[in-house]
Amino acid sequence: MVKIDKIEKKLVETASKAMESAYVLWGLKVGAAVLAEDGQIYEGCNIESWISGLGTCAERCAINHAVLHGCRKIEAIAIVMSIQSHNEPRPCGACLQYIYDFADNPKIKIAMAKAENGRILSETVRVNTLEEMLPFPFKK
Ligand SMILES: [Zn+2]
């Protein structure tokens, strides 16, 4: 198991709880949680739509939640995916760019794990920096 710090553990636990709220029509449940500049944790879940492209990923939902509360920067993020997924839990390309847009700096940590019914599978936990996962972000 990857060693994670206290904040990352809290973010993974919060994302795991948020995953249970996911609105899923055909996909899998995903939860996310961000540590925002105000020191608070804001969670999000994926919300699907029958209209292609209209739904949103959990990561963007969590960031939008932080923005709603006046935050413009995030300091860490966790993503938790259902154990039903065959894929490794990680943000999609669009979310990596969105995380970059609101990241305090490119070295913020992205914690990823799989979970089910609030139980986090410790062997699936992994932590990378944003710049490791998105080495060439779009910059204005
Ligand atoms: Zn995404």
PDB file of N, CA and C and ligand atoms in Angstrom, residues 57 59-60 92 95, ligand 1:
ATOM      1  N   CYS A  57     -18.047  14.820 -14.406  1.00  0.00           N
ATOM      2  CA  CYS A  57     -17.219  13.919 -13.604  1.00  0.00           C
ATOM      3  C   CYS A  57     -17.222  14.391 -12.143  1.00  0.00           C
ATOM      4  N   GLU A  59     -14.700  14.831 -10.192  1.00  0.00           N
ATOM      5  CA  GLU A  59     -13.642  15.809  -9.912  1.00  0.00           C
ATOM      6  C   GLU A  59     -14.128  17.224 -10.182  1.00  0.00           C
ATOM      7  N   ARG A  60     -14.779  17.409 -11.339  1.00  0.00           N
ATOM      8  CA  ARG A  60     -15.267  18.747 -11.683  1.00  0.00           C
ATOM      9  C   ARG A  60     -16.417  19.153 -10.770  1.00  0.00           C
ATOM     10  N   CYS A  92      -9.904  11.751 -15.701  1.00  0.00           N
ATOM     11  CA  CYS A  92      -9.835  11.765 -17.162  1.00  0.00           C
ATOM     12  C   CYS A  92      -9.020  12.992 -17.594  1.00  0.00           C
ATOM     13  N   CYS A  95     -10.601  16.370 -16.785  1.00  0.00           N
ATOM     14  CA  CYS A  95     -10.525  16.713 -15.359  1.00  0.00           C
ATOM     15  C   CYS A  95      -9.109  17.107 -14.949  1.00  0.00           C
TER      16      CYS A  95
HETATM   17 ZN    ZN B   1     -13.254  13.524 -15.677  1.00  0.00          ZN
END
